[in-house]
Tab-separated table of C-alpha atoms (C1' of nucleotides) in Angstrom:
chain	number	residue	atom	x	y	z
U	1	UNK	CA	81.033	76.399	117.581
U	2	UNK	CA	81.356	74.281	114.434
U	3	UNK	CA	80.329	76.916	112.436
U	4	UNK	CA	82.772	79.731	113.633
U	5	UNK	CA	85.344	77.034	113.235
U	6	UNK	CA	84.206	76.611	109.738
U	7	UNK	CA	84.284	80.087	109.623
U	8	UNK	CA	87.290	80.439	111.203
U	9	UNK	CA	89.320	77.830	108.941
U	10	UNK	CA	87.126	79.399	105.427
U	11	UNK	CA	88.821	82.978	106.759
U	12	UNK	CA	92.446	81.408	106.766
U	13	UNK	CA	91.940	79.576	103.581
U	14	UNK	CA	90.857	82.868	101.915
U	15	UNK	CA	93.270	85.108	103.085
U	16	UNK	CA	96.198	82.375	102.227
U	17	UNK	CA	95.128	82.394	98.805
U	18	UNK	CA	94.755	86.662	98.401
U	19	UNK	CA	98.095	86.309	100.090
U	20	UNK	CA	99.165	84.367	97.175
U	21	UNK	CA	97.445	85.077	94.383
U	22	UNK	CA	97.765	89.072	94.903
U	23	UNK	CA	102.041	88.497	95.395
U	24	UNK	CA	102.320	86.251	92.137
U	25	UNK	CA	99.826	87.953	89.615
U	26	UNK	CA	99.546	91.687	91.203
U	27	UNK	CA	96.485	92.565	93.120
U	28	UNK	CA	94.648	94.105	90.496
U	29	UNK	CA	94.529	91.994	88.012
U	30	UNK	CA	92.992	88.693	90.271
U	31	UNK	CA	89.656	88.753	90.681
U	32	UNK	CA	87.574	88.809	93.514
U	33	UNK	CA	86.218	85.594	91.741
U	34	UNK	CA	88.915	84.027	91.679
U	35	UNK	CA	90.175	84.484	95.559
U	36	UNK	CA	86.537	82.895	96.577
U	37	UNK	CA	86.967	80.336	94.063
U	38	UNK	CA	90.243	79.225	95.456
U	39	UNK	CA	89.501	79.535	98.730
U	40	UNK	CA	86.119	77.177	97.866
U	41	UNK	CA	83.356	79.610	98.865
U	42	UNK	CA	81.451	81.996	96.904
U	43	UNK	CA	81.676	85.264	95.703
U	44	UNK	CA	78.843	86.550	98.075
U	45	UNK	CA	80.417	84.816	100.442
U	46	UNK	CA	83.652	86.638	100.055
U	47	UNK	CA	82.318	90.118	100.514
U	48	UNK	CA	80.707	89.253	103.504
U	49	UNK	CA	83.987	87.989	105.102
U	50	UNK	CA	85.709	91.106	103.678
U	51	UNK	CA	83.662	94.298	102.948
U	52	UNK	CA	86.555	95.462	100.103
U	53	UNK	CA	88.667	93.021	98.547
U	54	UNK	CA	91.625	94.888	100.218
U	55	UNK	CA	90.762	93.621	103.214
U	56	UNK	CA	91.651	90.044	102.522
U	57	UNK	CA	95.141	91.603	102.839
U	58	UNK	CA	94.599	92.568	106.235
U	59	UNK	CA	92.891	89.588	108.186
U	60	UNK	CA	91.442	90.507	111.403
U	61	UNK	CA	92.656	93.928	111.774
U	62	UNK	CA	90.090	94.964	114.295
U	63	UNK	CA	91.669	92.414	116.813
U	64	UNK	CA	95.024	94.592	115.802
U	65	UNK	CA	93.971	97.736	116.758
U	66	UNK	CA	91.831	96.655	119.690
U	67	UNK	CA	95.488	95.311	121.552
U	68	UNK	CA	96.879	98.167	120.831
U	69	UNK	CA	94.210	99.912	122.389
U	70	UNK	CA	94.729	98.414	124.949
U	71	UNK	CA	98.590	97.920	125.561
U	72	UNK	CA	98.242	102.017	126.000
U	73	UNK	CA	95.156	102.115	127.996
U	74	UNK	CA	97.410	99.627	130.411
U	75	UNK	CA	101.320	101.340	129.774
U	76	UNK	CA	103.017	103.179	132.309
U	77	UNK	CA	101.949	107.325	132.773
U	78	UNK	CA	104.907	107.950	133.730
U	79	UNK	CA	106.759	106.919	130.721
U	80	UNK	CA	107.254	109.636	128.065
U	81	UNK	CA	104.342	109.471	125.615
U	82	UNK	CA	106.315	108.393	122.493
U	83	UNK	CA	108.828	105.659	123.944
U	84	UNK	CA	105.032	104.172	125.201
U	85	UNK	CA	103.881	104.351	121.810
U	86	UNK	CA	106.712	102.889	120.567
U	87	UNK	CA	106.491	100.075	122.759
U	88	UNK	CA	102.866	99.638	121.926
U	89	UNK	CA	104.124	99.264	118.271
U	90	UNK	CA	106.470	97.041	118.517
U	91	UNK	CA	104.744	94.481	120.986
U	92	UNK	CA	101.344	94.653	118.458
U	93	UNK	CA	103.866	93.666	115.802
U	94	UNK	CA	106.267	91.263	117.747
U	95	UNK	CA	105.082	87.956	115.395
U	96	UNK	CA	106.921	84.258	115.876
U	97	UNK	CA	109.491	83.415	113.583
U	98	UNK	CA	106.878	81.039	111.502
U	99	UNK	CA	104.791	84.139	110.481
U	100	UNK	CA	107.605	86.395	109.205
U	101	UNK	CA	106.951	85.379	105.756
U	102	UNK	CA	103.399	85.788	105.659
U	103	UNK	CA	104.139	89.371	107.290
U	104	UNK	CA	106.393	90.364	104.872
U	105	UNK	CA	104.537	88.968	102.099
U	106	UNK	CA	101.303	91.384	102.948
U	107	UNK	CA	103.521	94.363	104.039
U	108	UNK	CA	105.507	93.987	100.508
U	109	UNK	CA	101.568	94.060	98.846
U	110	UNK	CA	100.668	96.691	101.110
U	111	UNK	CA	103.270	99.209	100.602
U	112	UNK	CA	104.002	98.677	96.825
U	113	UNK	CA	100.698	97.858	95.356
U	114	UNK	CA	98.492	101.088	94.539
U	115	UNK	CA	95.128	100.330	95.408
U	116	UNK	CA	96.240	98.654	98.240
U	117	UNK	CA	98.486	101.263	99.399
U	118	UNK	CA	95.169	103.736	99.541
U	119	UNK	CA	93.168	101.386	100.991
U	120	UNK	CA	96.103	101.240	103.477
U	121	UNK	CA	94.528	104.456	104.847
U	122	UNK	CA	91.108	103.686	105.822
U	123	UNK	CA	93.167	101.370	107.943
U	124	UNK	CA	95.589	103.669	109.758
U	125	UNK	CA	92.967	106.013	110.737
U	126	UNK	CA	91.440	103.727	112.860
U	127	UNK	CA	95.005	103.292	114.423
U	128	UNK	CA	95.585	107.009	114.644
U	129	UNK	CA	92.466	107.567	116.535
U	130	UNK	CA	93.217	104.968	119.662
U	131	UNK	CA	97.111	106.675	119.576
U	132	UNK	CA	95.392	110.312	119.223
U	133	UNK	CA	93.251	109.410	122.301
U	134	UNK	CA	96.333	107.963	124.562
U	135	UNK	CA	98.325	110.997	123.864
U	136	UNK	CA	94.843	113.035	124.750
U	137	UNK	CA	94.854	110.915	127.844
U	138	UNK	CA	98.362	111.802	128.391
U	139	UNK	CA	98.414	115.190	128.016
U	140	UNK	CA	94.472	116.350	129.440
U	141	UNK	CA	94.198	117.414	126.128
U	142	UNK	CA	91.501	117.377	123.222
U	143	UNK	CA	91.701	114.032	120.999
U	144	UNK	CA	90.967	116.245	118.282
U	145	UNK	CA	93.547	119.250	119.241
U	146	UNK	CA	97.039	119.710	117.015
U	147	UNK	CA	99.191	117.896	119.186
U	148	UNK	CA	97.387	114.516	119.575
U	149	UNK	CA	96.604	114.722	115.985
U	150	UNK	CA	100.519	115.127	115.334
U	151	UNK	CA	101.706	112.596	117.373
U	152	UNK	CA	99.601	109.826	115.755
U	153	UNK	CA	100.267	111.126	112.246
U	154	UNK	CA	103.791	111.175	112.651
U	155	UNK	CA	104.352	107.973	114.768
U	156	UNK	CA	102.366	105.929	112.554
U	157	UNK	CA	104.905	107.491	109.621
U	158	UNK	CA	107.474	106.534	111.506
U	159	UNK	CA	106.597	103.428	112.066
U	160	UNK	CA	105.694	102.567	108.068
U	161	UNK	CA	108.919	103.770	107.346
U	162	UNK	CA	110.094	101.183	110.021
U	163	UNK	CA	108.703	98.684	107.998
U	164	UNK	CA	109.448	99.468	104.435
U	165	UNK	CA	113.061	99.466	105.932
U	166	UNK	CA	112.651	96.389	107.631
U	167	UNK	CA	111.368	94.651	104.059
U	168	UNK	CA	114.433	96.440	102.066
U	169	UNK	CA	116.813	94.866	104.654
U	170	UNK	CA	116.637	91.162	105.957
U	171	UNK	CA	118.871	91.587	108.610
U	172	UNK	CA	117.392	93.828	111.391
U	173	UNK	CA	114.477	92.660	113.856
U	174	UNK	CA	111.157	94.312	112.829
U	175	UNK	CA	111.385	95.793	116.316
U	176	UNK	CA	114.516	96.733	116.383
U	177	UNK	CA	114.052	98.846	113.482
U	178	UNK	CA	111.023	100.387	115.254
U	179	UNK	CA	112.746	101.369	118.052
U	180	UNK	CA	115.066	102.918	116.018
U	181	UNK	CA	113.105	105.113	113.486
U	182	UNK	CA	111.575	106.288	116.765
U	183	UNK	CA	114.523	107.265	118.321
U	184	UNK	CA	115.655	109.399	115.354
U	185	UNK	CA	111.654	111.070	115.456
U	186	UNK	CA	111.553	111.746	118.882
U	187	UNK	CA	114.831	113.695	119.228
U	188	UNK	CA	113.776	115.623	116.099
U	189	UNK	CA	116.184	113.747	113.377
U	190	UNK	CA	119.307	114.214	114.799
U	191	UNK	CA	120.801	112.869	111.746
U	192	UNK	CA	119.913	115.633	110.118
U	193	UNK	CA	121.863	118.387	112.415
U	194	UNK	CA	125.814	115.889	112.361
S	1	UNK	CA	94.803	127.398	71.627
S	2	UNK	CA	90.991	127.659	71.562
S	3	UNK	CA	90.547	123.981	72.234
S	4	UNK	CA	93.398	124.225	75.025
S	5	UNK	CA	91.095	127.327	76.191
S	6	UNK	CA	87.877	125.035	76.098
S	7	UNK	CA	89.515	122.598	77.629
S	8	UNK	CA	91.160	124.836	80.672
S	9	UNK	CA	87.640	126.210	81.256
S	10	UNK	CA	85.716	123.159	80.945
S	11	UNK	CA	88.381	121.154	83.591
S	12	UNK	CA	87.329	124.592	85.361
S	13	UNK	CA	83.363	123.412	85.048
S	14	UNK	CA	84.077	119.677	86.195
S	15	UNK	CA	85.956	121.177	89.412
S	16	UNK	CA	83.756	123.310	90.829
S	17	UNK	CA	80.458	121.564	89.784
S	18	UNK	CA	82.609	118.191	91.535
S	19	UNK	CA	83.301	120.135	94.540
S	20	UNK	CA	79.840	121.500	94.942
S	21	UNK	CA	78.199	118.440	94.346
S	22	UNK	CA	80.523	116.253	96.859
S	23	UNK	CA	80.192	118.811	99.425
S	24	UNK	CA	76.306	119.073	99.448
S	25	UNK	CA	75.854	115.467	98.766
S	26	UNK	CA	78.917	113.647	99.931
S	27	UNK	CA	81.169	111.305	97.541
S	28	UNK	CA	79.900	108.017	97.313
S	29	UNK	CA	75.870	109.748	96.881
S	30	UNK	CA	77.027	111.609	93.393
S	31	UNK	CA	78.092	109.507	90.093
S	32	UNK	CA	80.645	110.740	87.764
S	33	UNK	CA	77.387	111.114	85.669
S	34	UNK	CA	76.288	113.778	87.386
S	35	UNK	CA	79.154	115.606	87.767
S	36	UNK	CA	80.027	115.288	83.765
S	37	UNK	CA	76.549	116.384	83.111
S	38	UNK	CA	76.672	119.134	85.369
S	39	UNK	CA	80.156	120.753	83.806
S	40	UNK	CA	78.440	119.832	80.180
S	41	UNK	CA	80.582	117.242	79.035
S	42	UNK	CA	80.117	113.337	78.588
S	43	UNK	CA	80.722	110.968	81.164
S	44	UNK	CA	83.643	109.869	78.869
S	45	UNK	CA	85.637	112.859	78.172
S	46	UNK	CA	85.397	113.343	82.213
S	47	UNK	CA	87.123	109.902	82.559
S	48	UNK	CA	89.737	111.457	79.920
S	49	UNK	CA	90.030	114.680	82.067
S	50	UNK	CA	91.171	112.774	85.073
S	51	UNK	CA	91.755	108.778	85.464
S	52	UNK	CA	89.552	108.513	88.724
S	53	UNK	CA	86.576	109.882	90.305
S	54	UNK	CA	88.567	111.516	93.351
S	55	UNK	CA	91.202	113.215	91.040
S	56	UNK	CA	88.623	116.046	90.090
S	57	UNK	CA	88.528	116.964	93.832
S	58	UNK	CA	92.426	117.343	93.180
S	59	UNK	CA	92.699	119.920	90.045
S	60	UNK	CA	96.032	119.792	88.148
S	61	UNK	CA	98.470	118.336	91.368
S	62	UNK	CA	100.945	117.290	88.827
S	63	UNK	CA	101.763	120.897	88.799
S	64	UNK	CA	101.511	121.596	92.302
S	65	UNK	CA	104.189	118.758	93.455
S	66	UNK	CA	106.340	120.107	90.388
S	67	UNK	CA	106.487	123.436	92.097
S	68	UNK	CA	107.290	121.453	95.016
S	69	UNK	CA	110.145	120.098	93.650
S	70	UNK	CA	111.677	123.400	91.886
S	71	UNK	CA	111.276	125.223	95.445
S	72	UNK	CA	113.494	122.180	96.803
S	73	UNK	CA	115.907	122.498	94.393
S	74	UNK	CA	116.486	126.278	94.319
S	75	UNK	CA	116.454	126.121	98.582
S	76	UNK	CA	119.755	127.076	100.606
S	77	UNK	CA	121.676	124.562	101.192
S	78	UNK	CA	122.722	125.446	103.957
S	79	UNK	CA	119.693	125.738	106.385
S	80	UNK	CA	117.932	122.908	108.060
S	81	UNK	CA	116.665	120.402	106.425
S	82	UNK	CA	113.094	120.427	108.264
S	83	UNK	CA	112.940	124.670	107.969
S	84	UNK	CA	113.292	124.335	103.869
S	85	UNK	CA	111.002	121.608	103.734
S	86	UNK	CA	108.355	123.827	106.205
S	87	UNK	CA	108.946	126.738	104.189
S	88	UNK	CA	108.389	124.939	100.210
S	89	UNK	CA	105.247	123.347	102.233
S	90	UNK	CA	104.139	126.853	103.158
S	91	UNK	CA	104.727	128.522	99.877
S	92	UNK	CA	103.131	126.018	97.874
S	93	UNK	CA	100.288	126.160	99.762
S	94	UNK	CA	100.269	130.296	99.722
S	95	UNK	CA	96.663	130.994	98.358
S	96	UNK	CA	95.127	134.098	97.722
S	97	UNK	CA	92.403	135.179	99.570
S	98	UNK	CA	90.029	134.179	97.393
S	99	UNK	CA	90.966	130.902	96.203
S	100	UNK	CA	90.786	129.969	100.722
S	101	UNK	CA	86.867	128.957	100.044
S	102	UNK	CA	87.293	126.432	97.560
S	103	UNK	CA	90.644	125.418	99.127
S	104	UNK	CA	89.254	124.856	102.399
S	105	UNK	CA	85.931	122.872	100.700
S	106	UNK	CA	88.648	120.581	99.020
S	107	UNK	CA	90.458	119.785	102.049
S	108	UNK	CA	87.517	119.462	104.051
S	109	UNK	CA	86.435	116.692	101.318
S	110	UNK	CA	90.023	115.061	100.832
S	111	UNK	CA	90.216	114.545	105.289
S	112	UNK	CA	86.395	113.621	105.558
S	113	UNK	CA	85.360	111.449	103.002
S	114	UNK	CA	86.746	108.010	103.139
S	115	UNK	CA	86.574	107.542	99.372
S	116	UNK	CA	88.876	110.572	99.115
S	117	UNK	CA	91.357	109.978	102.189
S	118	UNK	CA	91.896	106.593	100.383
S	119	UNK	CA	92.738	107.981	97.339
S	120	UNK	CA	95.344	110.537	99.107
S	121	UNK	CA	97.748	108.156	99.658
S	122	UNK	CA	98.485	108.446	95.686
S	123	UNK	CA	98.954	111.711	95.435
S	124	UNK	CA	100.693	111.927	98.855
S	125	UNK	CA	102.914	109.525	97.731
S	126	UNK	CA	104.052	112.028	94.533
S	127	UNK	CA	104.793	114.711	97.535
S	128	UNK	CA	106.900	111.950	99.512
S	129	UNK	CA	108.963	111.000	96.618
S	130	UNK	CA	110.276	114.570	96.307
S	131	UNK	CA	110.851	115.257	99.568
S	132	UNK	CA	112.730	112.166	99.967
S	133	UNK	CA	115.085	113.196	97.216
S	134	UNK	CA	115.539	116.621	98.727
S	135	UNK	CA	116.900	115.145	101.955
S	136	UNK	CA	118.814	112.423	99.914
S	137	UNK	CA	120.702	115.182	98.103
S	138	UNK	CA	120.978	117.608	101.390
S	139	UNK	CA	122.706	114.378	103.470
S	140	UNK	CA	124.246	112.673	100.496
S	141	UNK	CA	122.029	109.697	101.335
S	142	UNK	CA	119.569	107.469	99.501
S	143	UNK	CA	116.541	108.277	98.661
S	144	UNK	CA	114.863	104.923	99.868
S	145	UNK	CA	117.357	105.022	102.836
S	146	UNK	CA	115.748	105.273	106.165
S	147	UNK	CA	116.360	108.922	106.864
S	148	UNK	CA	114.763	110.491	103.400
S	149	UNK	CA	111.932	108.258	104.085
S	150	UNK	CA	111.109	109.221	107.616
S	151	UNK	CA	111.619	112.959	106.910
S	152	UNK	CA	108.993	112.978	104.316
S	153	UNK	CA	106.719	110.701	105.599
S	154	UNK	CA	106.605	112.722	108.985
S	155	UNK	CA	106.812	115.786	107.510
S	156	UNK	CA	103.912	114.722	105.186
S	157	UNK	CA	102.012	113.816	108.356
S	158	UNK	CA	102.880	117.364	109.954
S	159	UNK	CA	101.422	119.143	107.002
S	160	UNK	CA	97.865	117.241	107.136
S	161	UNK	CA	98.234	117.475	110.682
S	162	UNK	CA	98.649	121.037	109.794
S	163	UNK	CA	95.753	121.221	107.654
S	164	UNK	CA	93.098	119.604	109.841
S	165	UNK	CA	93.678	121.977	112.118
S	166	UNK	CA	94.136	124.990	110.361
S	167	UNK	CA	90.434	123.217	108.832
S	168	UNK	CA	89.089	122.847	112.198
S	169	UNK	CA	89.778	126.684	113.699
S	170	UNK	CA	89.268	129.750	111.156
S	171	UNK	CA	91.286	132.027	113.007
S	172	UNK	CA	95.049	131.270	112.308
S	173	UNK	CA	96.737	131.384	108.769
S	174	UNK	CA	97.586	128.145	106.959
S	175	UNK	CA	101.468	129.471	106.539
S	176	UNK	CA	101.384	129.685	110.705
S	177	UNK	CA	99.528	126.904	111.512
S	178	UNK	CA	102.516	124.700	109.045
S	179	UNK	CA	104.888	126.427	110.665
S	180	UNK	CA	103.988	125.999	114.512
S	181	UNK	CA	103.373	121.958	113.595
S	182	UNK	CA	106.911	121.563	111.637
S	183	UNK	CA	108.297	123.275	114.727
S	184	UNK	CA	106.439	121.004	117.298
S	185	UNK	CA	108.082	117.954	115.233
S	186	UNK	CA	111.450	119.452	114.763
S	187	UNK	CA	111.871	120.006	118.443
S	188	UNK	CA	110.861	116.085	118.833
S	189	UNK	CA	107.233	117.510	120.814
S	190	UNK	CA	108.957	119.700	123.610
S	191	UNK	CA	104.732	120.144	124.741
S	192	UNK	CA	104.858	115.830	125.296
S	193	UNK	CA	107.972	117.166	128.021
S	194	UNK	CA	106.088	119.929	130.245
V	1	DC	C1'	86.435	123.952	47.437
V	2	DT	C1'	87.982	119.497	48.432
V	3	DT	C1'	90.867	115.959	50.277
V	4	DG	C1'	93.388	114.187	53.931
V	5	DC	C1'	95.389	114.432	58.531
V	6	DT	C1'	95.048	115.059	63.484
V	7	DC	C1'	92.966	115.822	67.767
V	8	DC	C1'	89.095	115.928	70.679
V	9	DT	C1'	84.768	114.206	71.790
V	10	DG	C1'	80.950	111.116	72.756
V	11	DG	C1'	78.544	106.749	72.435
V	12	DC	C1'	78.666	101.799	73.178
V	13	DA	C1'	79.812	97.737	75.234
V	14	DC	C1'	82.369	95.235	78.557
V	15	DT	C1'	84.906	94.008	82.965
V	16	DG	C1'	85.006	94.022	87.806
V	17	DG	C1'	83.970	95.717	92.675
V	18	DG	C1'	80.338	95.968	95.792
V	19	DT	C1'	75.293	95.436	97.469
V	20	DG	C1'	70.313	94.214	98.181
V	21	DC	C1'	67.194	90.577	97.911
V	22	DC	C1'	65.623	86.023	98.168
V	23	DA	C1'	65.689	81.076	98.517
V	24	DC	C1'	67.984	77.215	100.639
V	25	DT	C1'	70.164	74.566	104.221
V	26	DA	C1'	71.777	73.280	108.844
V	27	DG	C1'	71.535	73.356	113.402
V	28	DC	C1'	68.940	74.069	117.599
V	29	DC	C1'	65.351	74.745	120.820
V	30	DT	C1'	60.677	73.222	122.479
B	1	DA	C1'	57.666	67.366	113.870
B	2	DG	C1'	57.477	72.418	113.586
B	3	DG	C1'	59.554	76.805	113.927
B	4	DC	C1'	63.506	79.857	114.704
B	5	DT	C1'	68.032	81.589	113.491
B	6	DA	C1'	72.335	82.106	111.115
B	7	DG	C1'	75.223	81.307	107.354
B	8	DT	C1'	75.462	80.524	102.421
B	9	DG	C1'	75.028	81.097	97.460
B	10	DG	C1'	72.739	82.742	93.370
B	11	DC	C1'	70.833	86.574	90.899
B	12	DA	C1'	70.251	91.134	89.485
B	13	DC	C1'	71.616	95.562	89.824
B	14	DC	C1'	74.541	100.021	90.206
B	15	DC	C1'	78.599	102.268	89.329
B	16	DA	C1'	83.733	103.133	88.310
B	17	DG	C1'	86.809	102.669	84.778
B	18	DT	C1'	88.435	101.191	79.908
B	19	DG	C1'	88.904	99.849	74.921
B	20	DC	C1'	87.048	100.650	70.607
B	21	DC	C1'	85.063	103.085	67.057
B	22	DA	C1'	82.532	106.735	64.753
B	23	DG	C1'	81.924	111.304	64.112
B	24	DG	C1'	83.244	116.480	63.881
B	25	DA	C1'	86.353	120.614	64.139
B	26	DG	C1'	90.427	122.639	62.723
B	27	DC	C1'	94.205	122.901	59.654
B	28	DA	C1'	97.340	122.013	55.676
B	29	DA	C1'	98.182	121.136	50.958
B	30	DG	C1'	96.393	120.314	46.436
DNA sequence: CTTGCTCCTGGCACTGGGTGCCACTAGCCT
DNA sequence: AGGCTAGTGGCACCCAGTGCCAGGAGCAAG
């Protein structure tokens, strides 16, 4: 108990100072060293939290994907497949107020920085498979087959693009701007056609 | 000339000897050693032939988005959007018959190997930029505006999409297996409605 | 032929990410 | 107290990637 708490509190304390340390000097050129050192545990230490040093980025992203496994594993069948996953989106990412910055700060580091940007992908495939398996679900169809496989892909596009938009523009709600990049996805861009 | 020769066939060496060593071994299991040994050249020259590891898997993709681009400029501007998009994805991606082994072998690689899918992002990103600019100049929009974003990012999506499954079944060309996914997400999924 | 220039190459050494191994400590159970 | 377990840190190692420098090949001018 004490020692997850430990644990719990060294985990914060790390990922507060990759949060900083990456946004003020660019992520590649602070050391893993130097995260562990500010965050007053070892090296060693470190990659045992984190197995990459990208992942200090990411916190507990398991936890993530694991509610939004199961926010579609509970939704409605009867709902069309996309506004569900849509929903799913934007409840996994519906923060309080007081975290805003801290999301912003590690979306801004995930979406400009390089080597953070490819780790970004060893990430979203894990996403991608629990949405490829609810659209499987959905349909009676294979979780492998084109059309699970597409729907993933291109909602999870969709919904990066939601949030690079959302950090270029202060003003709309994170969800909000979900909800609409889905929209404009679902009824096949009808920007495009006016 | 003869050195840009030597050069041309000795990038030739490094590919296939990378791709046949990957395949049979798997990423992480083979050093750049090994590979720069097996084409004949010095681990340092390979390191001068391309900047990472994975970008020997890749060949010259400068090129390829470059072609890319010039069939998005030169497209009619007056069809849709997605259908000039489709069709630049399709021709770029028009191998001969011969070149479909290796092609498939590298794509199998790129969506299987972590290392590799990581490393996409970067070059995916290249692909995204141009895309975006295409649909920038088609709407008179910006090219980090919502709309260019989306449409390359999904479309992006549709064309891996695309090639996983024209990967996973041998039967159906790559041209018609881009062209029945662009039209799935053009018609916002009409199969998620029946 | 020789000198000088340029480009390509390879060797060397160094940084930094990531991992296996081991020794140490702290709690905890009996 | 003795033994078990889990977390920690130090150490050594491998490997990707880079800067630096020393050759060597080709070419031009003398």
């Amino acid at each position: 108990m004490t020692q997850t708490a430990t644990g719990e509190a060294a985990r914060d304390r790390v990922e507060r100072a990759a949060l900083e340390l990456f946004t003020s000097r660019g992520f590649d050129a602070v050391t893993a060293d130097e995260v562990a050192d500010a965050a007053g545990i070892s090296r060693r230490t470190f990659f045992r939290y984190y197995p990459a040093k990208a992942d200090a980025v990411w916190g507990d992203f398991a936890a993530h994907v694991e509610r939004l496994d199961r926010l579609l594993h509970s939704a409605d069948g009867g709902r069309p497949v996309l506004a569900t996953v849509c929903a799913a989106y934007a409840e996994v990412n519906d923060y309080r107020d007081d975290d805003l910055p801290a999301l912003r700060q590690r979306m801004r580091l995930i979406l400009t920085e390089p080597a953070l940007q490819a780790h970004s992908q060893l990430r979203y495939a894990e996403i991608d498979r629990v949405v490829a398996e609810h659209v499987a679900r959905s349909t009676a169809d294979d979780p492998a087959g084109l059309l699970p496989r597409l729907v993933a892909a291109s909602t999870r596009a969709a919904a990066t693009t939601a949030f690079a938009a959302w950090l270029a523009d202060e003003r709309t709600a994170l969800g909000d701007q979900l909800r609409r990049t889905f929209d404009e996805l679902a009824a096949g861009f009808p920007s495009l056609r006016g």
